[in-house]
mmCIF file of C-alpha atoms in Angstrom:
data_model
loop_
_atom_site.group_PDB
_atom_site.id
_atom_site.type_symbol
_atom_site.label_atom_id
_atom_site.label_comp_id
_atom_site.label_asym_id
_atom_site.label_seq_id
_atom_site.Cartn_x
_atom_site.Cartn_y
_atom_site.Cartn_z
ATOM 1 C CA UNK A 1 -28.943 38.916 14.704
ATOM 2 C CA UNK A 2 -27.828 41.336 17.257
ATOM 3 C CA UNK A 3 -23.883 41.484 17.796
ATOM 4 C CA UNK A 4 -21.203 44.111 19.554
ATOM 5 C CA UNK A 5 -17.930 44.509 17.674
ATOM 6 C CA UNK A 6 -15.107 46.231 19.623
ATOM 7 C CA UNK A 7 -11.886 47.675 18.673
ATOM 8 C CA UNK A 8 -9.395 44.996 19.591
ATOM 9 C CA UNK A 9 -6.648 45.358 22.260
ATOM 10 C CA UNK A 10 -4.722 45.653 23.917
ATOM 11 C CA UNK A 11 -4.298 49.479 24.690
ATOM 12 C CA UNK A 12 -1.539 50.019 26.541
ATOM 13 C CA UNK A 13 -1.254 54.167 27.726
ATOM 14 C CA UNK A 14 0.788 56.073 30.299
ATOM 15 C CA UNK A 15 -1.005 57.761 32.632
ATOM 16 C CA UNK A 16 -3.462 60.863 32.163
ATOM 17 C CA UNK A 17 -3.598 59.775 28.649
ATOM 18 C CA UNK A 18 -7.181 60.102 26.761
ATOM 19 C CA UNK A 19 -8.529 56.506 25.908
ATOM 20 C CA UNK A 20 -10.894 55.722 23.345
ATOM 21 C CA UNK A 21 -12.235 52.447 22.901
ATOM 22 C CA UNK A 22 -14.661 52.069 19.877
ATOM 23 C CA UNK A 23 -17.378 50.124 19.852
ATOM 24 C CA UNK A 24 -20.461 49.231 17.120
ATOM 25 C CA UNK A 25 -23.104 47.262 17.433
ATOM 26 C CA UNK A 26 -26.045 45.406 15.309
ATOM 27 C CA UNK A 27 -29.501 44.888 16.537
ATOM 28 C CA UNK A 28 -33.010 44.162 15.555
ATOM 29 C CA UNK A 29 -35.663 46.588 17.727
ATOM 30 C CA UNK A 30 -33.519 49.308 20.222
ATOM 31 C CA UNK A 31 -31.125 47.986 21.793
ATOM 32 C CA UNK A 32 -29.880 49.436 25.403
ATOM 33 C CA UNK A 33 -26.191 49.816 25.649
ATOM 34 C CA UNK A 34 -24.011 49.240 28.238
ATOM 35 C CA UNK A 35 -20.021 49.336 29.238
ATOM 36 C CA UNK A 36 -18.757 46.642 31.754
ATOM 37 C CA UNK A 37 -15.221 46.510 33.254
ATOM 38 C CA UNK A 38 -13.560 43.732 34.638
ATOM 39 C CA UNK A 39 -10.121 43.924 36.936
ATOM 40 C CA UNK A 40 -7.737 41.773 37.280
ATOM 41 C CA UNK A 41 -9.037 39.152 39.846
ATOM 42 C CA UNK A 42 -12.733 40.484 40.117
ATOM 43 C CA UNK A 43 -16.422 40.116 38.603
ATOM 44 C CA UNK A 44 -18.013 41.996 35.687
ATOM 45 C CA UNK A 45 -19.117 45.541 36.897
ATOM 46 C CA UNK A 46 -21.474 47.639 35.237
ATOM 47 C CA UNK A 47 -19.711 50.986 34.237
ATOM 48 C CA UNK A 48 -22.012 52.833 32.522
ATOM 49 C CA UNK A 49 -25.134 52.620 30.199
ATOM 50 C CA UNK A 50 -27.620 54.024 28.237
ATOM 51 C CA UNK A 51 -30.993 53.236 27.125
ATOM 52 C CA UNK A 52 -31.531 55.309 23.581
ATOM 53 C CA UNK A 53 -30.502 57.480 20.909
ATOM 54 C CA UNK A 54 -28.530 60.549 22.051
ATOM 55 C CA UNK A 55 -28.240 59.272 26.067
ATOM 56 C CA UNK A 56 -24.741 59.614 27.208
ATOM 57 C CA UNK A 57 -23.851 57.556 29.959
ATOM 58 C CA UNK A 58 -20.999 58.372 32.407
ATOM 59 C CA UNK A 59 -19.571 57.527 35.723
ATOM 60 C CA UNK A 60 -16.107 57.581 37.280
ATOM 61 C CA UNK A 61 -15.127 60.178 34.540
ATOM 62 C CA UNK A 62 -15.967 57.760 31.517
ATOM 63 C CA UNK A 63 -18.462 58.358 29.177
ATOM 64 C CA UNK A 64 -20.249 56.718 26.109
ATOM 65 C CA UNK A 65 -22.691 58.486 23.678
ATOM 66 C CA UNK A 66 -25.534 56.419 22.165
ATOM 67 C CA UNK A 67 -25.471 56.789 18.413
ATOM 68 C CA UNK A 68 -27.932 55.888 16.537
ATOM 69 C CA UNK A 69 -26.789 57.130 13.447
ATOM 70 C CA UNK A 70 -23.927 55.574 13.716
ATOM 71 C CA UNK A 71 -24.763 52.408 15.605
ATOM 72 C CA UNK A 72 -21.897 53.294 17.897
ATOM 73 C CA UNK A 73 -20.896 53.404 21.729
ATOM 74 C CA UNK A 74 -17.417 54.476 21.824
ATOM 75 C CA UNK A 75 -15.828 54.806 25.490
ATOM 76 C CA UNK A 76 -13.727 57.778 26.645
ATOM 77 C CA UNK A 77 -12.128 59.043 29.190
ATOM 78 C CA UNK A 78 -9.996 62.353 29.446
ATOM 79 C CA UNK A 79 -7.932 61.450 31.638
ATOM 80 C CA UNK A 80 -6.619 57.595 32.615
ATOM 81 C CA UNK A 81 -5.240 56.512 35.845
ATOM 82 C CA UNK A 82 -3.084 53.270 36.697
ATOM 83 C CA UNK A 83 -6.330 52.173 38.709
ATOM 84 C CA UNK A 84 -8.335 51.901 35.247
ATOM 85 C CA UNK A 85 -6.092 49.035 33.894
ATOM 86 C CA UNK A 86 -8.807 46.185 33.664
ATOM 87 C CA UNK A 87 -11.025 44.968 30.350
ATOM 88 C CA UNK A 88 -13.732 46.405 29.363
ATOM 89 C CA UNK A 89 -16.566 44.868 27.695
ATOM 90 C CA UNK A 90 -19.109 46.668 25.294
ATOM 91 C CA UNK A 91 -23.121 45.191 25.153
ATOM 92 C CA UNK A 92 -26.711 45.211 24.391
ATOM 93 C CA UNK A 93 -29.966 44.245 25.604
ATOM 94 C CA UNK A 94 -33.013 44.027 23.694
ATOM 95 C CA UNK A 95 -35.919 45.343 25.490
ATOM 96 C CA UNK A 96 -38.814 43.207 24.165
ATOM 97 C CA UNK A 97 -39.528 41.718 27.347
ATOM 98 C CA UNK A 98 -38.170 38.558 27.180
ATOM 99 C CA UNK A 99 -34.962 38.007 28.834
ATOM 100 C CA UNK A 100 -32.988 40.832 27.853
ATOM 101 C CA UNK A 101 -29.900 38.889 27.913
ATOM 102 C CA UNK A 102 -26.733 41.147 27.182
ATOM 103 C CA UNK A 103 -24.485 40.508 23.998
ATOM 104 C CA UNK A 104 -21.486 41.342 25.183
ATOM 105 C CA UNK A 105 -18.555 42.163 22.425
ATOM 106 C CA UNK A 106 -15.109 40.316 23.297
ATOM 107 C CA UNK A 107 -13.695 42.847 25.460
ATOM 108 C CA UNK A 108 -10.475 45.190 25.368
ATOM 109 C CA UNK A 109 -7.545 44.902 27.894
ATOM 110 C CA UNK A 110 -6.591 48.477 28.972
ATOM 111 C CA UNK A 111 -3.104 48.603 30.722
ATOM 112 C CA UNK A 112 -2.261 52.332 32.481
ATOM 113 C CA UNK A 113 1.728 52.502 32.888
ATOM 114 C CA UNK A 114 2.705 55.400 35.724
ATOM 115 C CA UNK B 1 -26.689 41.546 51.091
ATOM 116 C CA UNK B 2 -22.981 41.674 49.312
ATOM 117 C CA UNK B 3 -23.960 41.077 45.764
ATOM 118 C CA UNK B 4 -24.153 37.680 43.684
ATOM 119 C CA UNK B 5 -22.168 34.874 44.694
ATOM 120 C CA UNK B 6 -20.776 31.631 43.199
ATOM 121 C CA UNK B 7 -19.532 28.692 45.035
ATOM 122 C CA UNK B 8 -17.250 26.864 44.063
ATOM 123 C CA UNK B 9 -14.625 29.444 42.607
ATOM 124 C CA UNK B 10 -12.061 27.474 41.003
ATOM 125 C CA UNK B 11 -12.969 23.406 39.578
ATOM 126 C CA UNK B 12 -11.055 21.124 38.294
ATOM 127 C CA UNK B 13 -12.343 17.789 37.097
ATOM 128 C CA UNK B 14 -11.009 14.791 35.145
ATOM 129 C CA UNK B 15 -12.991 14.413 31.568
ATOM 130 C CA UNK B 16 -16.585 12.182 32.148
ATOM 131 C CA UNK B 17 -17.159 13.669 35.267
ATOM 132 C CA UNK B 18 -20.247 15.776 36.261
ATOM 133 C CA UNK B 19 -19.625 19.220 38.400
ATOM 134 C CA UNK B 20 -22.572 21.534 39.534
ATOM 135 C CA UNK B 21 -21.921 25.139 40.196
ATOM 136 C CA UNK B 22 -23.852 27.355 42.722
ATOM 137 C CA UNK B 23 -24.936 30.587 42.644
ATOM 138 C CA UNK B 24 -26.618 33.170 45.246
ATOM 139 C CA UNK B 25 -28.415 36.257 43.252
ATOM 140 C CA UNK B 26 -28.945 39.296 45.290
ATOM 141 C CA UNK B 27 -32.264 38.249 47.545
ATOM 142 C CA UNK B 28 -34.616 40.943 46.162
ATOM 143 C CA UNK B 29 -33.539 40.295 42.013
ATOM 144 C CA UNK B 30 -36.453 38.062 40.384
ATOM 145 C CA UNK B 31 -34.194 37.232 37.223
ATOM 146 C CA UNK B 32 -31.353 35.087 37.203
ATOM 147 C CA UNK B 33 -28.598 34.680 34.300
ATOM 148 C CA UNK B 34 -26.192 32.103 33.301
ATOM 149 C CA UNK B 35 -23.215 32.946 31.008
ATOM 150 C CA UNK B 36 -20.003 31.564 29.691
ATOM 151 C CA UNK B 37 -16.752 33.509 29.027
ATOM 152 C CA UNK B 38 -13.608 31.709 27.313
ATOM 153 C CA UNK B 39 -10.452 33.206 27.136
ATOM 154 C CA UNK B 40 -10.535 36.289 24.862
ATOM 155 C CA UNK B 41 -14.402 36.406 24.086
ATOM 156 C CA UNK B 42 -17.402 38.145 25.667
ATOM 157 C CA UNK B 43 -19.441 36.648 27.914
ATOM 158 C CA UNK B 44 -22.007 34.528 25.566
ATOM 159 C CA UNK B 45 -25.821 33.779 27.415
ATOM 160 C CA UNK B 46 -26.661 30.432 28.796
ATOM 161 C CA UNK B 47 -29.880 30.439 30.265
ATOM 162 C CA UNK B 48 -32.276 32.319 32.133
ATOM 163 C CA UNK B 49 -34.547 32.575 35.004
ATOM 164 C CA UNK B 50 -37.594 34.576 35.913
ATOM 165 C CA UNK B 51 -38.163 33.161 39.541
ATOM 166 C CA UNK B 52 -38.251 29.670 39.607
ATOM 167 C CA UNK B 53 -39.089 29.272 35.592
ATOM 168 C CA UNK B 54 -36.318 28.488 33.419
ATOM 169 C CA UNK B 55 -37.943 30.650 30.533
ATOM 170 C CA UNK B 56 -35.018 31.000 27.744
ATOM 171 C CA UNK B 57 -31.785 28.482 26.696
ATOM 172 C CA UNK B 58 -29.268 29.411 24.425
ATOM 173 C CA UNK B 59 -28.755 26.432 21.674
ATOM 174 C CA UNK B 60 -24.683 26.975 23.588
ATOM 175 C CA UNK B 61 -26.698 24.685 26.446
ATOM 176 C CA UNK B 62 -26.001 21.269 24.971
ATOM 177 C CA UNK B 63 -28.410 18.187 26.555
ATOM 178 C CA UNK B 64 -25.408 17.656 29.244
ATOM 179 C CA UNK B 65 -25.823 20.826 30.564
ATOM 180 C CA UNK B 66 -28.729 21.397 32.768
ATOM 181 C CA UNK B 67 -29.961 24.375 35.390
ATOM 182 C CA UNK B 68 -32.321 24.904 38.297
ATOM 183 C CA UNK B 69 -33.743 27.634 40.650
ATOM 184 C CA UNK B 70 -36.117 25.795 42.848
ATOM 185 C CA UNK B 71 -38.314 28.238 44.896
ATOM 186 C CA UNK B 72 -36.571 31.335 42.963
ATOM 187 C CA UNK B 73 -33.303 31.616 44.983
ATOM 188 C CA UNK B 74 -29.986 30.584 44.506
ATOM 189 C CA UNK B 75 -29.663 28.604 41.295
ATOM 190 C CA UNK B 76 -27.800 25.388 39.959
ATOM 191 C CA UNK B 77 -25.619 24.568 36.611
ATOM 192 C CA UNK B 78 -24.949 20.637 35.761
ATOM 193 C CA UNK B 79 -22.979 19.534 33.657
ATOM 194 C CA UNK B 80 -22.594 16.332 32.628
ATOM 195 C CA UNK B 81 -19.819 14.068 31.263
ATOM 196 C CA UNK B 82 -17.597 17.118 31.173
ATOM 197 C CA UNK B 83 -15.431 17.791 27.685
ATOM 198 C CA UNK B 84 -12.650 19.763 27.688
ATOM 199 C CA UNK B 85 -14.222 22.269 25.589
ATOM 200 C CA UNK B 86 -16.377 22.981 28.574
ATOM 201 C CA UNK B 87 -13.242 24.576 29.960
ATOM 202 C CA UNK B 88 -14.418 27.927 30.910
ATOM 203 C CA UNK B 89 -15.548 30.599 33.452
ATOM 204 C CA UNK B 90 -19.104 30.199 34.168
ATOM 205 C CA UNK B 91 -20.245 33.369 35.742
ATOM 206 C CA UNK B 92 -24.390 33.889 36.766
ATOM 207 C CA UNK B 93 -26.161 37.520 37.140
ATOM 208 C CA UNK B 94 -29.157 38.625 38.918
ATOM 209 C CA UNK B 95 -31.510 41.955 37.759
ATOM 210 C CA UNK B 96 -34.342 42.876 39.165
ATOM 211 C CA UNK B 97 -37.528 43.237 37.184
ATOM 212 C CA UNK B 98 -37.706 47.407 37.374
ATOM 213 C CA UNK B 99 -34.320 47.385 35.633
ATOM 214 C CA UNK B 100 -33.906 44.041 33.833
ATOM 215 C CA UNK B 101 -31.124 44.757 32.150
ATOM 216 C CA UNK B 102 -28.841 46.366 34.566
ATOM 217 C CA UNK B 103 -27.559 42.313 35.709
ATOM 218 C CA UNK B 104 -25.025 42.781 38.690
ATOM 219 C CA UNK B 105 -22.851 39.846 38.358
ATOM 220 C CA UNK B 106 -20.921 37.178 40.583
ATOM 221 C CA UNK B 107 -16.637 36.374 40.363
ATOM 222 C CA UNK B 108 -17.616 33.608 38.063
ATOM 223 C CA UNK B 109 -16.289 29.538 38.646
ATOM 224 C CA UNK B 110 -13.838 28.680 36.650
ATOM 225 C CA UNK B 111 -14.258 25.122 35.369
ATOM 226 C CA UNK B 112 -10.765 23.010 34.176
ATOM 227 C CA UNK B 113 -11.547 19.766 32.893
ATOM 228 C CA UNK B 114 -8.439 17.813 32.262
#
């Protein structure tokens, strides 16, 4: 079956620390891959994504390689601010056109200390 | 348009009763998504939509449980003879069909059932 495993949390970092948050996956066909973030009080937002081998996917100054090799999608960002504290969710679609419903992983509280 | 929304936020119901959840896609998405996210897990897939057919369930939607999108807009989620294990937060996406799996999602409801 298709499944998103996540390093557990939580991270807890000071400020314009680099974060990594590692994340494999398993899937039958090609799965697109995708980073959410929630914060504290708010709805899942898309953060970033990509749709096969080799894409990176970035945005706010986080970014996420897909590895096919490796069947990973690890997050990163240089340089973390308090405003990034929030969870962050790894997942996949399957593009087979049926529903491609995401599979999320079970997410990974971040907390940015000043 | 301000993104998907879900009415009511917060519920709180004694165990037997039935509760129905609302939820307003974005007016242009064609697919609609129900999920379920307990405390420390993923959001796992419910359902889905395509317009007005309900075209995948996930064996998570037990025989009390029951959704509708009549005419392809805003959808319902029933359930029925509530269970304390249905404690959770319910949250529905929308995608439209260019991008299917790019789902822009609402603050959730979060059901108590005491």
């Amino acid at each position: 079956g298709n499944s998103v495993t996540q390093m557990e949390g939580p991270v807890t970092l000071s400020e314009e620390a680099f974060l990594t948050i590692n994340c494999t996956y398993t899937a039958t066909g090609y799965p697109s891959l995708f980073w959410y973030v929630q914060y504290p009080g708010e709805g899942l937002q898309l953060l970033l994504k990509a749709t096969k081998a080799d894409d990176k996917g970035s945005n706010k100054g986080f970014e996420a390689t897909y590895r096919k090799e490796t069947t990973s999608f690890h997050l990163e960002k240089g340089s973390v601010q308090v405003s990034d504290s929030a969870v962050y969710f790894c997942a996949l679609s399957i593009a087979k056109g049926g529903s491609e419903k995401l599979v999320f992983g079970k997410g990974t509280k971040l907390t940015v200390n000043p | 348009d301000t993104g998907v929304s879900q009415d009511p936020r917060h519920k709180i119901t004694k165990r037997g009763q039935n509760v129905t959840f609302r939820c307003d896609p974005i007016s242009e998405h064609n697919r609609l998504y129900w999920y379920r996210q307990t405390l420390g897990q993923g959001p796992e897939f419910l359902t889905y939509f395509q317009n007005e057919a309900q075209l995948e369930k996930s064996r998570l939607l037990s025989d009390r449980f029951s959704a509708e999108r009549p005419k392809g807009s805003f959808s319902t989620l029933e359930i029925q003879r509530t269970e304390q294990g249905d404690s959770a937060m319910y949250l529905c996406a929308s995608s439209y069909w260019t991008d299917p799996a790019e789902a822009f999602f609402g603050q959730g409801t979060r059901l108590t059932v005491v």
